[in-house]
PDB file of C-alpha atoms in Angstrom:
ATOM      1  CA  UNK A  93      -4.782-124.673 -20.761  1.00  0.00           C
ATOM      2  CA  UNK A  94      -7.446-122.665 -22.555  1.00  0.00           C
ATOM      3  CA  UNK A  95      -8.668-124.219 -25.737  1.00  0.00           C
ATOM      4  CA  UNK A  96     -10.128-122.496 -28.778  1.00  0.00           C
ATOM      5  CA  UNK A  97     -12.690-119.992 -27.522  1.00  0.00           C
ATOM      6  CA  UNK A  98     -15.708-119.045 -29.609  1.00  0.00           C
ATOM      7  CA  UNK A  99     -18.502-116.566 -29.075  1.00  0.00           C
ATOM      8  CA  UNK A 100     -21.410-116.426 -29.052  1.00  0.00           C
ATOM      9  CA  UNK A 101     -22.289-120.036 -28.255  1.00  0.00           C
ATOM     10  CA  UNK A 102     -25.828-119.556 -29.488  1.00  0.00           C
ATOM     11  CA  UNK A 103     -27.371-116.861 -31.665  1.00  0.00           C
ATOM     12  CA  UNK A 104     -30.832-116.447 -33.086  1.00  0.00           C
ATOM     13  CA  UNK A 105     -31.233-113.628 -35.579  1.00  0.00           C
ATOM     14  CA  UNK A 106     -33.682-112.438 -38.169  1.00  0.00           C
ATOM     15  CA  UNK A 107     -33.096-112.813 -41.873  1.00  0.00           C
ATOM     16  CA  UNK A 108     -31.217-109.843 -43.272  1.00  0.00           C
ATOM     17  CA  UNK A 109     -29.348-109.041 -40.090  1.00  0.00           C
ATOM     18  CA  UNK A 110     -25.574-109.045 -39.818  1.00  0.00           C
ATOM     19  CA  UNK A 111     -24.013-111.866 -37.809  1.00  0.00           C
ATOM     20  CA  UNK A 112     -20.486-111.764 -36.411  1.00  0.00           C
ATOM     21  CA  UNK A 113     -18.876-114.857 -34.941  1.00  0.00           C
ATOM     22  CA  UNK A 114     -15.661-114.547 -32.950  1.00  0.00           C
ATOM     23  CA  UNK A 115     -12.768-116.858 -32.267  1.00  0.00           C
ATOM     24  CA  UNK A 116      -9.678-116.836 -30.089  1.00  0.00           C
ATOM     25  CA  UNK A 117      -7.244-119.598 -31.123  1.00  0.00           C
ATOM     26  CA  UNK A 118      -4.940-121.450 -28.785  1.00  0.00           C
ATOM     27  CA  UNK A 119      -1.983-119.262 -27.880  1.00  0.00           C
ATOM     28  CA  UNK A 120       1.013-120.004 -30.080  1.00  0.00           C
ATOM     29  CA  UNK A 121      -0.972-121.661 -32.845  1.00  0.00           C
ATOM     30  CA  UNK A 122      -0.358-120.096 -36.233  1.00  0.00           C
ATOM     31  CA  UNK A 123      -3.108-121.727 -38.297  1.00  0.00           C
ATOM     32  CA  UNK A 124      -6.800-120.964 -37.883  1.00  0.00           C
ATOM     33  CA  UNK A 125      -9.769-122.556 -39.595  1.00  0.00           C
ATOM     34  CA  UNK A 126     -13.473-121.835 -39.864  1.00  0.00           C
ATOM     35  CA  UNK A 127     -15.754-124.834 -40.486  1.00  0.00           C
ATOM     36  CA  UNK A 128     -19.507-125.073 -40.932  1.00  0.00           C
ATOM     37  CA  UNK A 129     -21.516-128.134 -39.900  1.00  0.00           C
ATOM     38  CA  UNK A 130     -24.996-128.949 -41.190  1.00  0.00           C
ATOM     39  CA  UNK A 131     -27.000-132.135 -41.370  1.00  0.00           C
ATOM     40  CA  UNK A 132     -27.158-131.960 -45.149  1.00  0.00           C
ATOM     41  CA  UNK A 133     -23.541-131.143 -45.956  1.00  0.00           C
ATOM     42  CA  UNK A 134     -21.609-132.363 -42.925  1.00  0.00           C
ATOM     43  CA  UNK A 135     -18.404-130.519 -42.030  1.00  0.00           C
ATOM     44  CA  UNK A 136     -17.175-128.000 -44.579  1.00  0.00           C
ATOM     45  CA  UNK A 137     -13.971-125.973 -44.417  1.00  0.00           C
ATOM     46  CA  UNK A 138     -14.884-122.355 -45.133  1.00  0.00           C
ATOM     47  CA  UNK A 139     -11.535-120.609 -44.845  1.00  0.00           C
ATOM     48  CA  UNK A 140      -8.069-121.194 -43.477  1.00  0.00           C
ATOM     49  CA  UNK A 141      -5.492-118.674 -42.225  1.00  0.00           C
ATOM     50  CA  UNK A 142      -1.788-119.218 -41.696  1.00  0.00           C
ATOM     51  CA  UNK A 143       0.141-116.534 -39.802  1.00  0.00           C
ATOM     52  CA  UNK A 144      -2.949-114.285 -40.027  1.00  0.00           C
ATOM     53  CA  UNK A 145      -3.023-114.468 -43.832  1.00  0.00           C
ATOM     54  CA  UNK A 146      -5.962-116.146 -45.631  1.00  0.00           C
ATOM     55  CA  UNK A 147      -4.526-119.115 -47.527  1.00  0.00           C
ATOM     56  CA  UNK A 148      -7.596-120.895 -48.841  1.00  0.00           C
ATOM     57  CA  UNK A 149     -11.061-119.341 -48.936  1.00  0.00           C
ATOM     58  CA  UNK A 150     -12.472-121.614 -51.620  1.00  0.00           C
ATOM     59  CA  UNK A 151     -15.052-122.937 -49.195  1.00  0.00           C
ATOM     60  CA  UNK A 152     -16.639-119.572 -48.473  1.00  0.00           C
ATOM     61  CA  UNK A 153     -20.115-120.025 -49.938  1.00  0.00           C
ATOM     62  CA  UNK A 154     -20.709-116.549 -51.337  1.00  0.00           C
ATOM     63  CA  UNK A 155     -19.918-112.878 -50.968  1.00  0.00           C
ATOM     64  CA  UNK A 156     -22.207-112.557 -47.970  1.00  0.00           C
ATOM     65  CA  UNK A 157     -19.539-114.371 -45.981  1.00  0.00           C
ATOM     66  CA  UNK A 158     -16.277-112.705 -44.972  1.00  0.00           C
ATOM     67  CA  UNK A 159     -13.550-113.581 -42.500  1.00  0.00           C
ATOM     68  CA  UNK A 160     -10.731-111.582 -40.981  1.00  0.00           C
ATOM     69  CA  UNK A 161      -7.801-112.261 -38.724  1.00  0.00           C
ATOM     70  CA  UNK A 162      -6.380-108.916 -37.609  1.00  0.00           C
ATOM     71  CA  UNK A 163      -3.884-110.518 -35.232  1.00  0.00           C
ATOM     72  CA  UNK A 164      -2.670-113.897 -34.041  1.00  0.00           C
ATOM     73  CA  UNK A 165      -5.195-114.103 -31.217  1.00  0.00           C
ATOM     74  CA  UNK A 166      -8.465-113.105 -32.863  1.00  0.00           C
ATOM     75  CA  UNK A 167     -10.588-113.899 -35.893  1.00  0.00           C
ATOM     76  CA  UNK A 168     -14.103-113.071 -37.020  1.00  0.00           C
ATOM     77  CA  UNK A 169     -16.530-114.657 -39.454  1.00  0.00           C
ATOM     78  CA  UNK A 170     -19.208-112.268 -40.658  1.00  0.00           C
ATOM     79  CA  UNK A 171     -22.408-112.988 -42.555  1.00  0.00           C
ATOM     80  CA  UNK A 172     -24.171-109.981 -44.067  1.00  0.00           C
ATOM     81  CA  UNK A 173     -27.019-110.227 -44.816  1.00  0.00           C
ATOM     82  CA  UNK A 174     -27.893-113.496 -43.120  1.00  0.00           C
ATOM     83  CA  UNK A 175     -30.373-115.968 -44.614  1.00  0.00           C
ATOM     84  CA  UNK A 176     -32.229-118.948 -43.098  1.00  0.00           C
ATOM     85  CA  UNK A 177     -30.031-121.366 -45.070  1.00  0.00           C
ATOM     86  CA  UNK A 178     -27.030-120.073 -43.119  1.00  0.00           C
ATOM     87  CA  UNK A 179     -28.380-121.772 -40.000  1.00  0.00           C
ATOM     88  CA  UNK A 180     -25.646-124.168 -38.877  1.00  0.00           C
ATOM     89  CA  UNK A 181     -22.979-124.744 -36.289  1.00  0.00           C
ATOM     90  CA  UNK A 182     -19.840-122.769 -37.065  1.00  0.00           C
ATOM     91  CA  UNK A 183     -16.608-124.145 -35.645  1.00  0.00           C
ATOM     92  CA  UNK A 184     -13.322-122.366 -35.284  1.00  0.00           C
ATOM     93  CA  UNK A 185     -10.191-124.504 -34.997  1.00  0.00           C
ATOM     94  CA  UNK A 186      -6.481-123.905 -34.664  1.00  0.00           C
ATOM     95  CA  UNK A 187      -3.248-125.812 -35.051  1.00  0.00           C
ATOM     96  CA  UNK A 188       0.484-125.397 -34.804  1.00  0.00           C
ATOM     97  CA  UNK A 189       1.730-125.528 -38.350  1.00  0.00           C
ATOM     98  CA  UNK A 190       0.006-125.655 -41.658  1.00  0.00           C
ATOM     99  CA  UNK A 191      -3.267-127.557 -41.679  1.00  0.00           C
ATOM    100  CA  UNK A 192      -2.915-131.215 -40.892  1.00  0.00           C
ATOM    101  CA  UNK A 193       0.381-131.712 -42.691  1.00  0.00           C
ATOM    102  CA  UNK A 194       2.504-134.402 -41.101  1.00  0.00           C
ATOM    103  CA  UNK A 195      -0.337-135.189 -38.750  1.00  0.00           C
ATOM    104  CA  UNK A 196      -0.561-131.787 -37.011  1.00  0.00           C
ATOM    105  CA  UNK A 197      -3.488-131.927 -34.623  1.00  0.00           C
ATOM    106  CA  UNK A 198      -6.285-129.454 -35.242  1.00  0.00           C
ATOM    107  CA  UNK A 199      -8.087-128.325 -32.072  1.00  0.00           C
ATOM    108  CA  UNK A 200     -11.727-127.298 -32.331  1.00  0.00           C
ATOM    109  CA  UNK A 201     -13.760-124.831 -30.329  1.00  0.00           C
ATOM    110  CA  UNK A 202     -17.200-125.722 -28.995  1.00  0.00           C
ATOM    111  CA  UNK A 203     -18.948-124.029 -31.883  1.00  0.00           C
ATOM    112  CA  UNK A 204     -21.374-121.182 -32.444  1.00  0.00           C
ATOM    113  CA  UNK A 205     -24.919-122.416 -33.025  1.00  0.00           C
ATOM    114  CA  UNK A 206     -26.565-119.993 -35.454  1.00  0.00           C
ATOM    115  CA  UNK A 207     -30.277-119.911 -36.248  1.00  0.00           C
ATOM    116  CA  UNK A 208     -31.553-117.433 -38.822  1.00  0.00           C
ATOM    117  CA  UNK A 209     -35.334-117.045 -38.825  1.00  0.00           C
TER     118      UNK A 209
ATOM    119  CA  UNK B 219     -10.301-135.527 -55.631  1.00  0.00           C
ATOM    120  CA  UNK B 220      -9.696-136.757 -52.124  1.00  0.00           C
ATOM    121  CA  UNK B 221     -12.620-138.128 -50.166  1.00  0.00           C
ATOM    122  CA  UNK B 222     -13.539-140.110 -47.071  1.00  0.00           C
ATOM    123  CA  UNK B 223     -16.436-142.547 -46.809  1.00  0.00           C
ATOM    124  CA  UNK B 224     -17.761-143.848 -43.494  1.00  0.00           C
ATOM    125  CA  UNK B 225     -20.358-146.447 -42.717  1.00  0.00           C
ATOM    126  CA  UNK B 226     -23.758-144.936 -42.202  1.00  0.00           C
ATOM    127  CA  UNK B 227     -25.243-144.611 -38.769  1.00  0.00           C
ATOM    128  CA  UNK B 228     -26.727-144.601 -36.356  1.00  0.00           C
ATOM    129  CA  UNK B 229     -24.949-147.560 -34.832  1.00  0.00           C
ATOM    130  CA  UNK B 230     -26.635-148.867 -31.690  1.00  0.00           C
ATOM    131  CA  UNK B 231     -24.781-151.244 -29.387  1.00  0.00           C
ATOM    132  CA  UNK B 232     -25.167-152.649 -25.911  1.00  0.00           C
ATOM    133  CA  UNK B 233     -22.565-151.825 -23.294  1.00  0.00           C
ATOM    134  CA  UNK B 234     -19.434-154.017 -23.526  1.00  0.00           C
ATOM    135  CA  UNK B 235     -20.111-154.896 -27.177  1.00  0.00           C
ATOM    136  CA  UNK B 236     -17.370-154.786 -29.802  1.00  0.00           C
ATOM    137  CA  UNK B 237     -17.339-151.720 -32.035  1.00  0.00           C
ATOM    138  CA  UNK B 238     -16.229-151.332 -35.628  1.00  0.00           C
ATOM    139  CA  UNK B 239     -16.833-148.195 -37.652  1.00  0.00           C
ATOM    140  CA  UNK B 240     -15.630-148.581 -41.213  1.00  0.00           C
ATOM    141  CA  UNK B 241     -13.741-145.815 -42.994  1.00  0.00           C
ATOM    142  CA  UNK B 242     -12.262-145.884 -46.475  1.00  0.00           C
ATOM    143  CA  UNK B 243     -10.531-143.108 -48.309  1.00  0.00           C
ATOM    144  CA  UNK B 244      -9.481-141.918 -51.729  1.00  0.00           C
ATOM    145  CA  UNK B 245      -6.334-139.843 -51.997  1.00  0.00           C
ATOM    146  CA  UNK B 246      -3.846-138.938 -54.698  1.00  0.00           C
ATOM    147  CA  UNK B 247      -0.829-138.968 -52.396  1.00  0.00           C
ATOM    148  CA  UNK B 248       0.089-140.374 -49.007  1.00  0.00           C
ATOM    149  CA  UNK B 249      -2.343-138.904 -46.534  1.00  0.00           C
ATOM    150  CA  UNK B 250      -2.358-138.736 -42.778  1.00  0.00           C
ATOM    151  CA  UNK B 251      -5.512-140.228 -41.277  1.00  0.00           C
ATOM    152  CA  UNK B 252      -7.488-139.154 -38.233  1.00  0.00           C
ATOM    153  CA  UNK B 253     -10.492-140.067 -36.137  1.00  0.00           C
ATOM    154  CA  UNK B 254     -12.294-137.224 -34.380  1.00  0.00           C
ATOM    155  CA  UNK B 255     -15.140-137.581 -31.873  1.00  0.00           C
ATOM    156  CA  UNK B 256     -17.953-135.110 -31.220  1.00  0.00           C
ATOM    157  CA  UNK B 257     -19.939-135.453 -27.993  1.00  0.00           C
ATOM    158  CA  UNK B 258     -23.412-133.894 -27.892  1.00  0.00           C
ATOM    159  CA  UNK B 259     -23.272-130.100 -27.853  1.00  0.00           C
ATOM    160  CA  UNK B 260     -19.494-129.982 -28.115  1.00  0.00           C
ATOM    161  CA  UNK B 261     -16.812-129.429 -30.713  1.00  0.00           C
ATOM    162  CA  UNK B 262     -14.673-132.103 -32.306  1.00  0.00           C
ATOM    163  CA  UNK B 263     -11.823-133.693 -30.399  1.00  0.00           C
ATOM    164  CA  UNK B 264      -8.976-135.662 -31.890  1.00  0.00           C
ATOM    165  CA  UNK B 265      -9.321-139.307 -30.880  1.00  0.00           C
ATOM    166  CA  UNK B 266      -6.348-140.837 -32.696  1.00  0.00           C
ATOM    167  CA  UNK B 267      -4.241-140.489 -35.799  1.00  0.00           C
ATOM    168  CA  UNK B 268      -1.804-142.338 -38.060  1.00  0.00           C
ATOM    169  CA  UNK B 269       0.613-140.666 -40.418  1.00  0.00           C
ATOM    170  CA  UNK B 270       1.910-143.541 -42.554  1.00  0.00           C
ATOM    171  CA  UNK B 271       0.959-146.985 -43.781  1.00  0.00           C
ATOM    172  CA  UNK B 272       0.744-149.749 -41.163  1.00  0.00           C
ATOM    173  CA  UNK B 273       0.783-147.233 -38.296  1.00  0.00           C
ATOM    174  CA  UNK B 274      -1.721-147.960 -35.549  1.00  0.00           C
ATOM    175  CA  UNK B 275      -3.288-145.057 -33.705  1.00  0.00           C
ATOM    176  CA  UNK B 276      -4.775-145.724 -30.282  1.00  0.00           C
ATOM    177  CA  UNK B 277      -6.408-143.783 -27.469  1.00  0.00           C
ATOM    178  CA  UNK B 278      -8.952-144.489 -24.702  1.00  0.00           C
ATOM    179  CA  UNK B 279      -9.311-148.108 -25.813  1.00  0.00           C
ATOM    180  CA  UNK B 280      -9.995-147.156 -29.428  1.00  0.00           C
ATOM    181  CA  UNK B 281      -7.607-148.121 -32.190  1.00  0.00           C
ATOM    182  CA  UNK B 282      -7.316-147.888 -35.952  1.00  0.00           C
ATOM    183  CA  UNK B 283      -4.675-149.186 -38.358  1.00  0.00           C
ATOM    184  CA  UNK B 284      -3.667-147.344 -41.525  1.00  0.00           C
ATOM    185  CA  UNK B 285      -4.107-149.931 -44.315  1.00  0.00           C
ATOM    186  CA  UNK B 286      -2.748-148.610 -47.583  1.00  0.00           C
ATOM    187  CA  UNK B 287      -3.543-151.778 -49.527  1.00  0.00           C
ATOM    188  CA  UNK B 288      -7.250-151.510 -48.734  1.00  0.00           C
ATOM    189  CA  UNK B 289      -7.281-147.678 -48.326  1.00  0.00           C
ATOM    190  CA  UNK B 290      -8.978-148.112 -44.981  1.00  0.00           C
ATOM    191  CA  UNK B 291      -8.750-146.795 -41.424  1.00  0.00           C
ATOM    192  CA  UNK B 292     -11.448-148.658 -39.501  1.00  0.00           C
ATOM    193  CA  UNK B 293     -12.102-147.634 -35.894  1.00  0.00           C
ATOM    194  CA  UNK B 294     -12.403-150.431 -33.314  1.00  0.00           C
ATOM    195  CA  UNK B 295     -12.977-150.785 -29.607  1.00  0.00           C
ATOM    196  CA  UNK B 296     -13.219-154.057 -27.769  1.00  0.00           C
ATOM    197  CA  UNK B 297     -15.796-153.063 -25.164  1.00  0.00           C
ATOM    198  CA  UNK B 298     -17.860-149.889 -25.532  1.00  0.00           C
ATOM    199  CA  UNK B 299     -19.335-147.882 -22.687  1.00  0.00           C
ATOM    200  CA  UNK B 300     -22.396-145.657 -22.503  1.00  0.00           C
ATOM    201  CA  UNK B 301     -20.013-142.689 -22.306  1.00  0.00           C
ATOM    202  CA  UNK B 302     -18.707-143.544 -25.801  1.00  0.00           C
ATOM    203  CA  UNK B 303     -22.016-142.408 -27.301  1.00  0.00           C
ATOM    204  CA  UNK B 304     -21.058-139.668 -29.757  1.00  0.00           C
ATOM    205  CA  UNK B 305     -20.539-138.939 -33.447  1.00  0.00           C
ATOM    206  CA  UNK B 306     -17.265-140.226 -34.890  1.00  0.00           C
ATOM    207  CA  UNK B 307     -15.600-138.598 -37.897  1.00  0.00           C
ATOM    208  CA  UNK B 308     -12.895-140.111 -40.057  1.00  0.00           C
ATOM    209  CA  UNK B 309     -10.670-137.570 -41.815  1.00  0.00           C
ATOM    210  CA  UNK B 310      -7.632-137.328 -44.016  1.00  0.00           C
ATOM    211  CA  UNK B 311      -5.003-134.766 -44.821  1.00  0.00           C
ATOM    212  CA  UNK B 312      -3.020-135.011 -48.037  1.00  0.00           C
ATOM    213  CA  UNK B 313       0.160-132.992 -48.539  1.00  0.00           C
ATOM    214  CA  UNK B 314      -0.487-132.922 -52.294  1.00  0.00           C
ATOM    215  CA  UNK B 315      -3.744-131.099 -51.636  1.00  0.00           C
ATOM    216  CA  UNK B 316      -2.216-128.493 -49.358  1.00  0.00           C
ATOM    217  CA  UNK B 317      -2.815-130.475 -46.206  1.00  0.00           C
ATOM    218  CA  UNK B 318      -6.511-129.654 -46.152  1.00  0.00           C
ATOM    219  CA  UNK B 319      -8.392-131.776 -43.597  1.00  0.00           C
ATOM    220  CA  UNK B 320     -11.262-133.607 -45.328  1.00  0.00           C
ATOM    221  CA  UNK B 321     -13.938-135.216 -43.166  1.00  0.00           C
ATOM    222  CA  UNK B 322     -16.272-138.128 -43.731  1.00  0.00           C
ATOM    223  CA  UNK B 323     -19.951-137.623 -43.047  1.00  0.00           C
ATOM    224  CA  UNK B 324     -19.765-138.884 -39.479  1.00  0.00           C
ATOM    225  CA  UNK B 325     -21.198-141.988 -37.804  1.00  0.00           C
ATOM    226  CA  UNK B 326     -23.440-141.654 -34.787  1.00  0.00           C
ATOM    227  CA  UNK B 327     -22.855-144.250 -32.066  1.00  0.00           C
ATOM    228  CA  UNK B 328     -25.412-144.909 -29.368  1.00  0.00           C
ATOM    229  CA  UNK B 329     -24.475-147.288 -26.545  1.00  0.00           C
ATOM    230  CA  UNK B 330     -27.311-148.618 -24.370  1.00  0.00           C
ATOM    231  CA  UNK B 331     -26.798-149.870 -20.800  1.00  0.00           C
TER     232      UNK B 331
END
């Protein structure tokens, strides 16, 4: 079975450029999450969708970040303009059901490694 | 608010040694508890979970028991292998906080042959 698929795996971009990260969740999963991982801050939940609707975006750091989920099989995380402090690994994850309620397993993609120079 | 605290790493062990990675939590309700593992260059994978007090989660020789009285969920393995080298994350989900998955800071394990 295909897991959560993310692209690109690696991206190096210049400060000020727009970055778009893409995610395809596991088929049939109705919850999708975007996480960011850095050495300083660990794993942070940026935004969470349920049935394609954003439920909690309190972790989105600032207006430069936006996320969309136009359908059940695709989501994007966009950073515009990008800054060096955005350099991190961005993980997309999906689950069947809302978040980790009642122990629902959340499945992670392999991550998009972003470097902004 | 809810939080998870793990023992700091890196933890370095010889093959076949006994492993304990401590995890304690703070939660307002009755959370579910998880251990995730991240191998180098990969995403996180669920290792085991427990959804109520006194439950024991187990997988691949790892186990952890949900201890409500000590608010702990320590990860143990009786005999580690080089292939267990990875970063281990303890996490909780609390229904009263919308089920949001909150991670500890991660503990790096390095197993030497």
